[in-house]
Amino acid sequence: MDLTLARSLLAVAVDEARKGLAEGGIPIGAALCAADGTVLGRGHNRRVQDGDPSMHAETAAFRNAGRQRSYAGTTMVTTLAPCWYCSGLVRQFGISRIVVGESVTFTGGQGWLAEHGVEVVLLDDPECVAMMREFTATNPALWNEDIGAE
Protein backbone atom coordinates (compact mmCIF):
# COMPACT_ATOMS: atom_id res chain seq x y z
CA MET A 1 0.00 0.00 0.00
CA ASP A 2 1.20 3.48 -0.82
CA LEU A 3 2.40 5.08 2.44
CA THR A 4 1.10 8.52 1.49
CA LEU A 5 -2.39 7.07 1.11
CA ALA A 6 -1.99 5.07 4.32
CA ARG A 7 -1.06 8.20 6.27
CA SER A 8 -3.97 10.19 4.85
CA LEU A 9 -6.37 7.40 5.82
CA LEU A 10 -4.81 7.25 9.28
CA ALA A 11 -5.74 10.93 9.69
CA VAL A 12 -9.41 9.89 9.50
CA ALA A 13 -8.89 7.34 12.27
CA VAL A 14 -6.94 9.83 14.41
CA ASP A 15 -9.81 12.31 14.08
CA GLU A 16 -12.16 9.59 15.33
CA ALA A 17 -9.85 8.78 18.25
CA ARG A 18 -9.86 12.42 19.29
CA LYS A 19 -13.68 12.44 19.18
CA GLY A 20 -13.80 9.40 21.44
CA LEU A 21 -11.44 10.99 23.92
CA ALA A 22 -13.45 14.24 23.92
CA GLU A 23 -16.58 12.18 24.72
CA GLY A 24 -14.86 10.65 27.76
CA GLY A 25 -14.08 7.38 26.01
CA ILE A 26 -11.03 5.43 24.93
CA PRO A 27 -9.04 7.23 22.21
CA ILE A 28 -9.01 4.61 19.47
CA GLY A 29 -10.34 5.42 16.02
CA ALA A 30 -10.79 3.44 12.83
CA ALA A 31 -12.02 3.59 9.25
CA LEU A 32 -12.96 0.94 6.72
CA CYS A 33 -11.87 1.98 3.25
CA ALA A 34 -12.44 0.74 -0.28
CA ALA A 35 -9.53 -0.32 -2.48
CA ASP A 36 -9.35 3.19 -3.99
CA GLY A 37 -9.13 4.81 -0.54
CA THR A 38 -12.76 5.92 -0.32
CA VAL A 39 -13.88 5.88 3.29
CA LEU A 40 -16.81 3.47 3.57
CA GLY A 41 -17.29 3.90 7.32
CA ARG A 42 -15.54 5.47 10.26
CA GLY A 43 -15.91 5.22 14.00
CA HIS A 44 -14.30 5.26 17.40
CA ASN A 45 -14.29 3.13 20.50
CA ARG A 46 -17.66 3.71 22.23
CA ARG A 47 -17.49 1.13 25.02
CA VAL A 48 -17.78 3.78 27.73
CA GLN A 49 -20.25 6.07 25.97
CA ASP A 50 -22.65 3.28 24.96
CA GLY A 51 -22.02 0.86 27.81
CA ASP A 52 -21.38 -1.74 25.10
CA PRO A 53 -18.24 -3.86 25.51
CA SER A 54 -18.31 -4.85 21.84
CA MET A 55 -18.21 -1.31 20.45
CA HIS A 56 -14.53 -1.13 19.60
CA ALA A 57 -13.36 1.39 17.00
CA GLU A 58 -12.99 -1.20 14.24
CA THR A 59 -16.46 -2.56 14.99
CA ALA A 60 -17.94 0.94 14.84
CA ALA A 61 -16.25 1.65 11.50
CA PHE A 62 -17.36 -1.73 10.14
CA ARG A 63 -20.96 -1.18 11.21
CA ASN A 64 -21.00 2.38 9.87
CA ALA A 65 -19.78 1.12 6.48
CA GLY A 66 -22.96 -0.88 6.09
CA ARG A 67 -23.26 -4.15 4.26
CA GLN A 68 -20.74 -4.73 1.49
CA ARG A 69 -21.09 -7.52 -1.05
CA SER A 70 -17.41 -8.31 -0.55
CA TYR A 71 -14.63 -7.01 1.66
CA ALA A 72 -11.86 -8.18 -0.66
CA GLY A 73 -9.54 -5.26 -1.37
CA THR A 74 -10.76 -3.22 1.59
CA THR A 75 -8.52 -1.74 4.25
CA MET A 76 -9.21 -1.33 7.96
CA VAL A 77 -7.30 1.65 9.31
CA THR A 78 -6.89 1.86 13.08
CA THR A 79 -4.92 4.07 15.41
CA LEU A 80 -3.87 1.11 17.58
CA ALA A 81 -2.97 -2.49 16.75
CA PRO A 82 -6.23 -4.47 16.77
CA CYS A 83 -7.18 -6.63 19.73
CA TRP A 84 -8.09 -10.29 19.18
CA TYR A 85 -11.78 -9.42 18.84
CA CYS A 86 -11.13 -6.88 16.08
CA SER A 87 -8.50 -9.09 14.44
CA GLY A 88 -11.18 -11.76 14.22
CA LEU A 89 -13.52 -9.31 12.51
CA VAL A 90 -10.85 -8.57 9.89
CA ARG A 91 -10.33 -12.30 9.24
CA GLN A 92 -14.01 -13.25 9.38
CA PHE A 93 -14.97 -10.84 6.63
CA GLY A 94 -11.86 -11.13 4.48
CA ILE A 95 -10.62 -7.57 4.85
CA SER A 96 -7.42 -7.52 2.79
CA ARG A 97 -5.21 -5.19 4.77
CA ILE A 98 -4.93 -3.28 7.99
CA VAL A 99 -3.13 0.01 8.50
CA VAL A 100 -1.97 0.31 12.12
CA GLY A 101 -1.16 3.71 13.57
CA GLU A 102 0.94 2.22 16.35
CA SER A 103 1.74 -1.02 18.13
CA VAL A 104 4.12 0.32 20.78
CA THR A 105 1.52 0.46 23.56
CA PHE A 106 -0.34 -2.68 22.44
CA THR A 107 0.68 -5.29 19.86
CA GLY A 108 -2.66 -7.07 19.58
CA GLY A 109 -3.26 -9.58 16.82
CA GLN A 110 -1.35 -7.96 13.98
CA GLY A 111 1.19 -10.81 13.78
CA TRP A 112 -1.61 -13.37 13.61
CA LEU A 113 -3.30 -11.39 10.85
CA ALA A 114 -0.06 -11.26 8.85
CA GLU A 115 0.41 -15.02 9.31
CA HIS A 116 -3.03 -15.53 7.77
CA GLY A 117 -2.49 -13.43 4.66
CA VAL A 118 -3.68 -10.01 5.78
CA GLU A 119 -1.33 -7.25 4.68
CA VAL A 120 -0.26 -5.28 7.76
CA VAL A 121 1.04 -1.74 7.26
CA LEU A 122 2.55 -0.41 10.50
CA LEU A 123 3.07 3.36 10.52
CA ASP A 124 4.50 3.88 14.04
CA ASP A 125 2.79 7.27 14.16
CA PRO A 126 4.16 9.43 17.03
CA GLU A 127 0.78 11.11 17.65
CA CYS A 128 -0.95 7.75 18.02
CA VAL A 129 1.75 6.54 20.41
CA ALA A 130 1.56 9.72 22.52
CA MET A 131 -2.24 9.65 22.67
CA MET A 132 -2.34 6.05 23.93
CA ARG A 133 0.59 6.43 26.33
CA GLU A 134 -1.08 9.40 27.98
CA PHE A 135 -4.44 7.65 28.14
CA THR A 136 -3.10 4.38 29.56
CA ALA A 137 -1.03 6.25 32.16
CA THR A 138 -4.00 8.29 33.39
CA ASN A 139 -6.70 5.60 32.98
CA PRO A 140 -5.08 2.22 33.70
CA ALA A 141 -8.24 0.54 35.04
CA LEU A 142 -10.33 1.59 32.05
CA TRP A 143 -7.59 0.54 29.65
CA ASN A 144 -7.23 -2.87 31.31
CA GLU A 145 -11.00 -3.33 31.13
CA ASP A 146 -10.97 -2.47 27.43
CA ILE A 147 -8.31 -5.04 26.55
CA GLY A 148 -9.64 -7.66 28.94
CA ALA A 149 -6.62 -7.56 31.25
CA GLU A 150 -8.56 -7.42 34.50
mmCIF file of C-alpha atoms in Angstrom:
data_model
loop_
_atom_site.group_PDB
_atom_site.id
_atom_site.type_symbol
_atom_site.label_atom_id
_atom_site.label_comp_id
_atom_site.label_asym_id
_atom_site.label_seq_id
_atom_site.Cartn_x
_atom_site.Cartn_y
_atom_site.Cartn_z
ATOM 1 C CA MET A 1 0.000 0.000 0.000
ATOM 2 C CA ASP A 2 1.198 3.481 -0.815
ATOM 3 C CA LEU A 3 2.405 5.077 2.440
ATOM 4 C CA THR A 4 1.103 8.522 1.490
ATOM 5 C CA LEU A 5 -2.386 7.070 1.113
ATOM 6 C CA ALA A 6 -1.991 5.066 4.324
ATOM 7 C CA ARG A 7 -1.063 8.201 6.271
ATOM 8 C CA SER A 8 -3.967 10.191 4.846
ATOM 9 C CA LEU A 9 -6.370 7.399 5.818
ATOM 10 C CA LEU A 10 -4.808 7.255 9.279
ATOM 11 C CA ALA A 11 -5.735 10.931 9.692
ATOM 12 C CA VAL A 12 -9.410 9.895 9.502
ATOM 13 C CA ALA A 13 -8.888 7.343 12.267
ATOM 14 C CA VAL A 14 -6.936 9.835 14.409
ATOM 15 C CA ASP A 15 -9.813 12.305 14.079
ATOM 16 C CA GLU A 16 -12.163 9.591 15.327
ATOM 17 C CA ALA A 17 -9.852 8.775 18.247
ATOM 18 C CA ARG A 18 -9.861 12.424 19.290
ATOM 19 C CA LYS A 19 -13.677 12.436 19.175
ATOM 20 C CA GLY A 20 -13.802 9.399 21.437
ATOM 21 C CA LEU A 21 -11.436 10.992 23.925
ATOM 22 C CA ALA A 22 -13.452 14.238 23.921
ATOM 23 C CA GLU A 23 -16.582 12.182 24.721
ATOM 24 C CA GLY A 24 -14.862 10.646 27.761
ATOM 25 C CA GLY A 25 -14.079 7.383 26.007
ATOM 26 C CA ILE A 26 -11.033 5.435 24.935
ATOM 27 C CA PRO A 27 -9.039 7.226 22.209
ATOM 28 C CA ILE A 28 -9.006 4.607 19.472
ATOM 29 C CA GLY A 29 -10.337 5.416 16.015
ATOM 30 C CA ALA A 30 -10.788 3.436 12.829
ATOM 31 C CA ALA A 31 -12.023 3.594 9.250
ATOM 32 C CA LEU A 32 -12.957 0.936 6.722
ATOM 33 C CA CYS A 33 -11.866 1.983 3.246
ATOM 34 C CA ALA A 34 -12.443 0.742 -0.283
ATOM 35 C CA ALA A 35 -9.531 -0.320 -2.478
ATOM 36 C CA ASP A 36 -9.349 3.188 -3.987
ATOM 37 C CA GLY A 37 -9.126 4.810 -0.539
ATOM 38 C CA THR A 38 -12.759 5.920 -0.321
ATOM 39 C CA VAL A 39 -13.880 5.883 3.290
ATOM 40 C CA LEU A 40 -16.810 3.472 3.574
ATOM 41 C CA GLY A 41 -17.288 3.901 7.324
ATOM 42 C CA ARG A 42 -15.544 5.470 10.265
ATOM 43 C CA GLY A 43 -15.910 5.219 13.995
ATOM 44 C CA HIS A 44 -14.301 5.259 17.405
ATOM 45 C CA ASN A 45 -14.294 3.132 20.501
ATOM 46 C CA ARG A 46 -17.662 3.710 22.231
ATOM 47 C CA ARG A 47 -17.494 1.129 25.022
ATOM 48 C CA VAL A 48 -17.776 3.782 27.734
ATOM 49 C CA GLN A 49 -20.250 6.066 25.972
ATOM 50 C CA ASP A 50 -22.652 3.278 24.961
ATOM 51 C CA GLY A 51 -22.016 0.863 27.812
ATOM 52 C CA ASP A 52 -21.383 -1.738 25.102
ATOM 53 C CA PRO A 53 -18.243 -3.856 25.514
ATOM 54 C CA SER A 54 -18.310 -4.849 21.837
ATOM 55 C CA MET A 55 -18.211 -1.312 20.454
ATOM 56 C CA HIS A 56 -14.526 -1.133 19.602
ATOM 57 C CA ALA A 57 -13.363 1.387 17.005
ATOM 58 C CA GLU A 58 -12.988 -1.199 14.240
ATOM 59 C CA THR A 59 -16.458 -2.562 14.992
ATOM 60 C CA ALA A 60 -17.941 0.938 14.836
ATOM 61 C CA ALA A 61 -16.254 1.655 11.496
ATOM 62 C CA PHE A 62 -17.356 -1.731 10.137
ATOM 63 C CA ARG A 63 -20.964 -1.179 11.208
ATOM 64 C CA ASN A 64 -20.996 2.382 9.866
ATOM 65 C CA ALA A 65 -19.785 1.123 6.476
ATOM 66 C CA GLY A 66 -22.965 -0.884 6.094
ATOM 67 C CA ARG A 67 -23.262 -4.148 4.259
ATOM 68 C CA GLN A 68 -20.741 -4.728 1.487
ATOM 69 C CA ARG A 69 -21.088 -7.516 -1.051
ATOM 70 C CA SER A 70 -17.414 -8.307 -0.553
ATOM 71 C CA TYR A 71 -14.634 -7.008 1.662
ATOM 72 C CA ALA A 72 -11.857 -8.181 -0.665
ATOM 73 C CA GLY A 73 -9.540 -5.263 -1.369
ATOM 74 C CA THR A 74 -10.755 -3.215 1.593
ATOM 75 C CA THR A 75 -8.516 -1.738 4.255
ATOM 76 C CA MET A 76 -9.212 -1.329 7.957
ATOM 77 C CA VAL A 77 -7.301 1.648 9.312
ATOM 78 C CA THR A 78 -6.885 1.856 13.079
ATOM 79 C CA THR A 79 -4.920 4.074 15.415
ATOM 80 C CA LEU A 80 -3.871 1.106 17.575
ATOM 81 C CA ALA A 81 -2.969 -2.494 16.752
ATOM 82 C CA PRO A 82 -6.226 -4.471 16.773
ATOM 83 C CA CYS A 83 -7.180 -6.632 19.730
ATOM 84 C CA TRP A 84 -8.087 -10.289 19.176
ATOM 85 C CA TYR A 85 -11.775 -9.418 18.835
ATOM 86 C CA CYS A 86 -11.133 -6.878 16.081
ATOM 87 C CA SER A 87 -8.503 -9.087 14.445
ATOM 88 C CA GLY A 88 -11.179 -11.759 14.224
ATOM 89 C CA LEU A 89 -13.516 -9.308 12.508
ATOM 90 C CA VAL A 90 -10.851 -8.568 9.889
ATOM 91 C CA ARG A 91 -10.327 -12.297 9.236
ATOM 92 C CA GLN A 92 -14.012 -13.254 9.381
ATOM 93 C CA PHE A 93 -14.973 -10.836 6.629
ATOM 94 C CA GLY A 94 -11.862 -11.132 4.482
ATOM 95 C CA ILE A 95 -10.621 -7.568 4.847
ATOM 96 C CA SER A 96 -7.423 -7.518 2.789
ATOM 97 C CA ARG A 97 -5.208 -5.185 4.770
ATOM 98 C CA ILE A 98 -4.932 -3.283 7.994
ATOM 99 C CA VAL A 99 -3.126 0.008 8.498
ATOM 100 C CA VAL A 100 -1.969 0.310 12.117
ATOM 101 C CA GLY A 101 -1.163 3.712 13.568
ATOM 102 C CA GLU A 102 0.935 2.219 16.350
ATOM 103 C CA SER A 103 1.743 -1.016 18.127
ATOM 104 C CA VAL A 104 4.119 0.320 20.780
ATOM 105 C CA THR A 105 1.519 0.464 23.560
ATOM 106 C CA PHE A 106 -0.336 -2.680 22.435
ATOM 107 C CA THR A 107 0.679 -5.291 19.863
ATOM 108 C CA GLY A 108 -2.663 -7.069 19.578
ATOM 109 C CA GLY A 109 -3.261 -9.580 16.819
ATOM 110 C CA GLN A 110 -1.349 -7.964 13.976
ATOM 111 C CA GLY A 111 1.188 -10.809 13.777
ATOM 112 C CA TRP A 112 -1.614 -13.374 13.615
ATOM 113 C CA LEU A 113 -3.297 -11.385 10.847
ATOM 114 C CA ALA A 114 -0.060 -11.265 8.845
ATOM 115 C CA GLU A 115 0.412 -15.023 9.309
ATOM 116 C CA HIS A 116 -3.025 -15.525 7.772
ATOM 117 C CA GLY A 117 -2.490 -13.429 4.657
ATOM 118 C CA VAL A 118 -3.683 -10.008 5.779
ATOM 119 C CA GLU A 119 -1.334 -7.249 4.677
ATOM 120 C CA VAL A 120 -0.258 -5.277 7.759
ATOM 121 C CA VAL A 121 1.039 -1.735 7.265
ATOM 122 C CA LEU A 122 2.552 -0.413 10.500
ATOM 123 C CA LEU A 123 3.069 3.355 10.519
ATOM 124 C CA ASP A 124 4.500 3.885 14.038
ATOM 125 C CA ASP A 125 2.792 7.275 14.164
ATOM 126 C CA PRO A 126 4.159 9.434 17.031
ATOM 127 C CA GLU A 127 0.783 11.109 17.650
ATOM 128 C CA CYS A 128 -0.954 7.749 18.022
ATOM 129 C CA VAL A 129 1.747 6.537 20.413
ATOM 130 C CA ALA A 130 1.561 9.720 22.521
ATOM 131 C CA MET A 131 -2.244 9.648 22.674
ATOM 132 C CA MET A 132 -2.340 6.050 23.930
ATOM 133 C CA ARG A 133 0.590 6.428 26.332
ATOM 134 C CA GLU A 134 -1.077 9.402 27.981
ATOM 135 C CA PHE A 135 -4.443 7.652 28.142
ATOM 136 C CA THR A 136 -3.103 4.384 29.557
ATOM 137 C CA ALA A 137 -1.031 6.250 32.162
ATOM 138 C CA THR A 138 -3.998 8.293 33.389
ATOM 139 C CA ASN A 139 -6.702 5.603 32.985
ATOM 140 C CA PRO A 140 -5.079 2.219 33.695
ATOM 141 C CA ALA A 141 -8.236 0.538 35.042
ATOM 142 C CA LEU A 142 -10.330 1.592 32.053
ATOM 143 C CA TRP A 143 -7.587 0.537 29.652
ATOM 144 C CA ASN A 144 -7.233 -2.868 31.311
ATOM 145 C CA GLU A 145 -11.000 -3.329 31.129
ATOM 146 C CA ASP A 146 -10.966 -2.475 27.431
ATOM 147 C CA ILE A 147 -8.306 -5.044 26.549
ATOM 148 C CA GLY A 148 -9.639 -7.656 28.939
ATOM 149 C CA ALA A 149 -6.622 -7.564 31.253
ATOM 150 C CA GLU A 150 -8.556 -7.419 34.505
#
